[in-house]
Each structure stands twice: as structure tokens, then as C-alpha cells.
Amino acid sequence: ELKVEQNPLFLSMQEGKNYTIYCNYSTTSDRLYWYRQDPGKSLESLFVLLSNGAVKQEGRLMASLDTKARLSTLHITAAVHDLSATYFCAVYPLDTTSGTYKYIFGTGTRLKVLA
Amino acid sequence: GAVVSQHPSWVICKSGTSVKIECRSLDFQATTMFWYRQFPKQSLMLMATSNEGSKATYEQGVEKDKFLINHASLTLSTLTVTSAHPEDSSFYICSAGTYTWTEAFFGQGTRLTVV
């Protein structure tokens, strides 16, 4: 069974602190996505990681991908309150049964940054 | 990024009635569209994948006769929830992309409440 697990599921942190969210997946996927979701809203694309060793940074967020370990990380540097949201990773494996690719989302990490 | 428009943003319907949700790609032709369902504080669950001109591929456990998906054109896919019941109340999100793109883009989501 395909699993995409995030750790931690909940994270409460002080402003100014650093932290890393982990995304482990159980199937082959040569690309990985990170999204942000605010309450009641749809998804906002943060990062698209397309190859092993890919690293991307935007502001206080940095994402990396290790396809051999089937692991991606989302690192938060000097957190601010505006980063409070739920973060999802997603993989894009080929479903050999249907012959189609599909997005499979992780369990999500609810981040709360305390002022 | 490309624009995907979902309509309506929210809908309230009576139990036993049907409701249709539209997903449109506004500035590109979407060869593939995905439909997701999200319960409060949970991850996105893929319901089905639809390719233009062909029948949708439903995920295991998703009732095809209850959740009718039509992808009649390269810019429009619809999800019809038939004979809705309160347990169908959820947040429904579509995403659209093309075979050559490295990511799909998400609609704003539709909050369905069945009373």
C-alpha cells in the first residue's frame, strides 16, 4: 500500500526558531511537491522538486529531496507567525494498474507559530 | 502559474438532491484533471482522475454512481454528487494539468454542506 507520511503531524513553535518537517513515501516517485493550506482555503504551491538532490528555497522555507531514501524535508528558518498553516507534501507515482500518474498527498503537518 | 477555477465556492443542498461542481482551466487546455475530497483537519483523498474524452478512473472505495465525473472538454470537468447525504458534506478540490507539465494546478475548492 502506498504511504506518504509526514512527521510531525502537529507542530507548535516559537517565532524565531528553526524546525524541519519530514515527508517519507513508500513508492518510487521522481518528483515531490510541497503545498501550503490555510484554513478554509485550497492549496498553494510552494515547491516542485524534480530530481534527486534537488534543493529549493523561498524566503524562510527550504525544501530538499532524496529519492533514494524516499525522503523530503521542509526546513523552516526563523519562523514567523504568518507561516502558521498546514503543510502537505505530495508524490506523483505511476499507478501500474491504471497506467496513469496521480498525486498522492501526505498526512499533513499543522504548524502553529506562536508570537 | 496556470489558473484553475472551481465553481461554486460553497453550496448547501438538501439531502437526496444532486449537486454539480465545475472545474475549469482558464488559460490552458487540461488533458488531465484530478478530483479530491478533504474532511476537516485531514489530508486530501484522491477520488478520481479524468482524462479528456475518456472515462474517469476512480480510486478504490469511491462510488462511481454517486460521484459522477465528466471531462467533456479540455477546459472543463464536472463532479456531480448524486443523491447527496449529510456524510457527503466535505471540501472538494480539483486540479488540472497537461501531460507535458511537471505540476498540476488547484482550484479554489468547493465546500459542500448537505442538510
GROMACS .gro file of C-alpha atoms in nm:
model
  230
    1GLU     CA    1   0.000   0.000   0.000
    2LEU     CA    2   0.129   0.343  -0.095
    3LYS     CA    3   0.201   0.560   0.206
    4VAL     CA    4   0.310   0.920   0.232
    5GLU     CA    5   0.378   1.006   0.591
    6GLN     CA    6   0.470   1.338   0.740
    7ASN     CA    7   0.636   1.400   1.070
    8PRO     CA    8   0.536   1.570   1.288
    9LEU     CA    9   0.160   1.588   1.239
   10PHE     CA   10   0.136   1.889   1.469
   11LEU     CA   11   0.400   2.147   1.541
   12SER     CA   12   0.383   2.441   1.774
   13MET     CA   13   0.689   2.659   1.773
   14GLN     CA   14   0.805   2.998   1.890
   15GLU     CA   15   0.879   3.277   1.650
   16GLY     CA   16   1.244   3.291   1.556
   17LYS     CA   17   1.302   2.919   1.594
   18ASN     CA   18   1.405   2.668   1.328
   19TYR     CA   19   1.240   2.337   1.256
   20THR     CA   20   1.219   2.065   0.993
   21ILE     CA   21   0.917   1.876   0.864
   22TYR     CA   22   0.982   1.533   0.717
   23CYS     CA   23   0.799   1.356   0.436
   24ASN     CA   24   0.858   0.985   0.384
   25TYR     CA   25   0.700   0.792   0.099
   26SER     CA   26   0.685   0.425   0.019
   27THR     CA   27   0.686   0.416  -0.361
   28THR     CA   28   0.902   0.532  -0.646
   29SER     CA   29   0.844   0.894  -0.738
   30ASP     CA   30   1.093   1.110  -0.920
   31ARG     CA   31   0.919   1.427  -0.818
   32LEU     CA   32   0.779   1.568  -0.499
   33TYR     CA   33   0.565   1.870  -0.418
   34TRP     CA   34   0.511   2.085  -0.113
   35TYR     CA   35   0.192   2.280  -0.058
   36ARG     CA   36   0.055   2.516   0.200
   37GLN     CA   37  -0.308   2.524   0.301
   38ASP     CA   38  -0.472   2.795   0.511
   39PRO     CA   39  -0.798   2.718   0.694
   40GLY     CA   40  -1.092   2.701   0.457
   41LYS     CA   41  -0.871   2.753   0.153
   42SER     CA   42  -0.735   2.542  -0.126
   43LEU     CA   43  -0.369   2.458  -0.180
   44GLU     CA   44  -0.087   2.698  -0.255
   45SER     CA   45   0.211   2.552  -0.435
   46LEU     CA   46   0.539   2.607  -0.252
   47PHE     CA   47   0.798   2.386  -0.416
   48VAL     CA   48   0.830   2.143  -0.703
   49LEU     CA   49   1.126   1.907  -0.664
   50LEU     CA   50   1.203   1.716  -0.979
   51SER     CA   51   1.523   1.524  -0.915
   52ASN     CA   52   1.731   1.354  -0.654
   53GLY     CA   53   1.928   1.608  -0.454
   54ALA     CA   54   1.706   1.897  -0.555
   55VAL     CA   55   1.704   2.185  -0.311
   56LYS     CA   56   1.483   2.491  -0.338
   57GLN     CA   57   1.448   2.792  -0.113
   58GLU     CA   58   1.189   3.064  -0.089
   59GLY     CA   59   1.209   3.308   0.196
   60ARG     CA   60   1.220   3.122   0.526
   61LEU     CA   61   1.135   2.787   0.371
   62MET     CA   62   1.375   2.542   0.211
   63ALA     CA   63   1.285   2.204   0.064
   64SER     CA   64   1.504   1.913  -0.037
   65LEU     CA   65   1.455   1.574  -0.197
   66ASP     CA   66   1.639   1.244  -0.159
   67THR     CA   67   1.474   0.998  -0.394
   68LYS     CA   68   1.698   0.711  -0.286
   69ALA     CA   69   1.589   0.745   0.074
   70ARG     CA   70   1.236   0.839  -0.037
   71LEU     CA   71   1.255   1.140   0.189
   72SER     CA   72   1.188   1.507   0.153
   73THR     CA   73   1.234   1.778   0.410
   74LEU     CA   74   1.082   2.123   0.454
   75HIS     CA   75   1.303   2.338   0.672
   76ILE     CA   76   1.173   2.648   0.842
   77THR     CA   77   1.422   2.916   0.939
   78ALA     CA   78   1.343   3.182   1.199
   79ALA     CA   79   0.971   3.113   1.195
   80VAL     CA   80   0.721   3.397   1.190
   81HIS     CA   81   0.351   3.391   1.276
   82ASP     CA   82   0.250   3.422   0.909
   83LEU     CA   83   0.388   3.074   0.845
   84SER     CA   84   0.112   2.921   1.055
   85ALA     CA   85  -0.076   2.685   0.822
   86THR     CA   86  -0.099   2.320   0.726
   87TYR     CA   87   0.177   2.190   0.502
   88PHE     CA   88   0.137   1.893   0.271
   89CYS     CA   89   0.387   1.702   0.066
   90ALA     CA   90   0.271   1.503  -0.236
   91VAL     CA   91   0.431   1.243  -0.462
   92TYR     CA   92   0.347   1.163  -0.823
   93PRO     CA   93   0.385   0.790  -0.880
   94LEU     CA   94   0.272   0.585  -1.173
   95ASP     CA   95  -0.025   0.367  -1.094
   96THR     CA   96   0.067   0.049  -1.279
   97THR     CA   97  -0.291  -0.077  -1.262
   98SER     CA   98  -0.446   0.218  -1.444
   99GLY     CA   99  -0.134   0.332  -1.626
  100THR     CA  100  -0.185   0.687  -1.505
  101TYR     CA  101   0.012   0.918  -1.281
  102LYS     CA  102  -0.160   1.066  -0.982
  103TYR     CA  103  -0.086   1.295  -0.691
  104ILE     CA  104  -0.084   1.128  -0.353
  105PHE     CA  105  -0.077   1.359  -0.055
  106GLY     CA  106   0.094   1.320   0.275
  107THR     CA  107  -0.082   1.325   0.608
  108GLY     CA  108  -0.016   1.694   0.656
  109THR     CA  109   0.163   1.893   0.925
  110ARG     CA  110  -0.031   2.156   1.112
  111LEU     CA  111   0.209   2.432   1.206
  112LYS     CA  112   0.136   2.697   1.462
  113VAL     CA  113   0.390   2.968   1.517
  114LEU     CA  114   0.349   3.145   1.848
  115ALA     CA  115   0.427   3.514   1.870
  116GLY     CA  116   0.115   2.957  -1.277
  117ALA     CA  117  -0.188   2.848  -1.471
  118VAL     CA  118  -0.537   2.931  -1.345
  119VAL     CA  119  -0.794   2.673  -1.245
  120SER     CA  120  -1.136   2.799  -1.148
  121GLN     CA  121  -1.378   2.595  -0.942
  122HIS     CA  122  -1.745   2.679  -0.903
  123PRO     CA  123  -1.928   2.716  -0.677
  124SER     CA  124  -1.707   2.801  -0.382
  125TRP     CA  125  -1.969   2.674  -0.145
  126VAL     CA  126  -2.306   2.510  -0.176
  127ILE     CA  127  -2.575   2.395   0.062
  128CYS     CA  128  -2.819   2.135  -0.062
  129LYS     CA  129  -3.094   1.922   0.080
  130SER     CA  130  -3.045   1.555   0.146
  131GLY     CA  131  -3.144   1.347  -0.156
  132THR     CA  132  -3.073   1.611  -0.416
  133SER     CA  133  -2.782   1.626  -0.659
  134VAL     CA  134  -2.521   1.898  -0.688
  135LYS     CA  135  -2.275   1.970  -0.966
  136ILE     CA  136  -1.930   2.121  -0.917
  137GLU     CA  137  -1.739   2.264  -1.212
  138CYS     CA  138  -1.366   2.281  -1.263
  139ARG     CA  139  -1.234   2.494  -1.546
  140SER     CA  140  -0.884   2.558  -1.673
  141LEU     CA  141  -0.896   2.922  -1.777
  142ASP     CA  142  -0.574   2.972  -1.969
  143PHE     CA  143  -0.467   2.627  -2.080
  144GLN     CA  144  -0.606   2.302  -2.210
  145ALA     CA  145  -0.609   2.042  -1.936
  146THR     CA  146  -0.557   1.690  -2.057
  147THR     CA  147  -0.587   1.556  -1.703
  148MET     CA  148  -0.798   1.662  -1.409
  149PHE     CA  149  -0.800   1.525  -1.058
  150TRP     CA  150  -1.077   1.539  -0.801
  151TYR     CA  151  -1.006   1.531  -0.429
  152ARG     CA  152  -1.211   1.521  -0.116
  153GLN     CA  153  -1.095   1.663   0.214
  154PHE     CA  154  -1.259   1.617   0.552
  155PRO     CA  155  -1.187   1.869   0.827
  156LYS     CA  156  -0.831   1.854   0.954
  157GLN     CA  157  -0.746   1.566   0.725
  158SER     CA  158  -0.541   1.523   0.412
  159LEU     CA  159  -0.664   1.528   0.055
  160MET     CA  160  -0.801   1.199  -0.068
  161LEU     CA  161  -0.787   1.138  -0.441
  162MET     CA  162  -1.130   1.041  -0.569
  163ALA     CA  163  -1.070   1.006  -0.940
  164THR     CA  164  -0.853   1.101  -1.233
  165SER     CA  165  -1.015   1.209  -1.556
  166ASN     CA  166  -0.858   1.241  -1.895
  167GLU     CA  167  -1.031   1.440  -2.166
  168GLY     CA  168  -1.250   1.227  -2.382
  169SER     CA  169  -1.227   0.913  -2.171
  170LYS     CA  170  -1.395   0.774  -1.865
  171ALA     CA  171  -1.268   0.873  -1.526
  172THR     CA  172  -1.052   0.636  -1.328
  173TYR     CA  173  -1.192   0.607  -0.978
  174GLU     CA  174  -0.994   0.524  -0.670
  175GLN     CA  175  -1.080   0.216  -0.473
  176GLY     CA  176  -1.373   0.274  -0.244
  177VAL     CA  177  -1.514   0.570  -0.436
  178GLU     CA  178  -1.866   0.503  -0.564
  179LYS     CA  179  -1.879   0.572  -0.936
  180ASP     CA  180  -2.257   0.603  -0.943
  181LYS     CA  181  -2.259   0.851  -0.660
  182PHE     CA  182  -1.975   1.072  -0.775
  183LEU     CA  183  -2.020   1.124  -1.147
  184ILE     CA  184  -1.721   1.279  -1.319
  185ASN     CA  185  -1.732   1.415  -1.670
  186HIS     CA  186  -1.438   1.561  -1.861
  187ALA     CA  187  -1.608   1.653  -2.182
  188SER     CA  188  -1.367   1.918  -2.299
  189LEU     CA  189  -1.009   2.023  -2.248
  190THR     CA  190  -1.115   2.309  -2.025
  191LEU     CA  191  -1.400   2.167  -1.819
  192SER     CA  192  -1.453   1.878  -1.581
  193THR     CA  193  -1.755   1.834  -1.360
  194LEU     CA  194  -1.821   1.637  -1.045
  195THR     CA  195  -2.184   1.558  -0.968
  196VAL     CA  196  -2.270   1.429  -0.623
  197THR     CA  197  -2.592   1.237  -0.673
  198SER     CA  198  -2.850   1.179  -0.402
  199ALA     CA  199  -2.638   1.367  -0.154
  200HIS     CA  200  -2.644   1.280   0.214
  201PRO     CA  201  -2.501   1.462   0.515
  202GLU     CA  202  -2.197   1.232   0.515
  203ASP     CA  203  -2.108   1.369   0.170
  204SER     CA  204  -2.051   1.708   0.328
  205SER     CA  205  -1.688   1.788   0.264
  206PHE     CA  206  -1.441   2.015   0.087
  207TYR     CA  207  -1.396   1.912  -0.276
  208ILE     CA  208  -1.090   2.029  -0.469
  209CYS     CA  209  -1.000   1.982  -0.832
  210SER     CA  210  -0.664   2.015  -1.000
  211ALA     CA  211  -0.576   2.028  -1.367
  212GLY     CA  212  -0.266   1.978  -1.575
  213THR     CA  213  -0.126   1.851  -1.901
  214TYR     CA  214   0.085   1.553  -1.993
  215THR     CA  215   0.392   1.767  -2.051
  216TRP     CA  216   0.377   1.977  -1.741
  217THR     CA  217   0.560   1.899  -1.421
  218GLU     CA  218   0.278   2.004  -1.193
  219ALA     CA  219  -0.096   2.043  -1.181
  220PHE     CA  220  -0.276   2.350  -1.054
  221PHE     CA  221  -0.551   2.357  -0.799
  222GLY     CA  222  -0.893   2.514  -0.796
  223GLN     CA  223  -1.022   2.717  -0.504
  224GLY     CA  224  -1.222   2.427  -0.366
  225THR     CA  225  -1.595   2.380  -0.305
  226ARG     CA  226  -1.740   2.339   0.040
  227LEU     CA  227  -2.046   2.119   0.019
  228THR     CA  228  -2.290   2.105   0.307
  229VAL     CA  229  -2.579   1.861   0.286
  230VAL     CA  230  -2.862   1.931   0.528
   0.00000   0.00000   0.00000
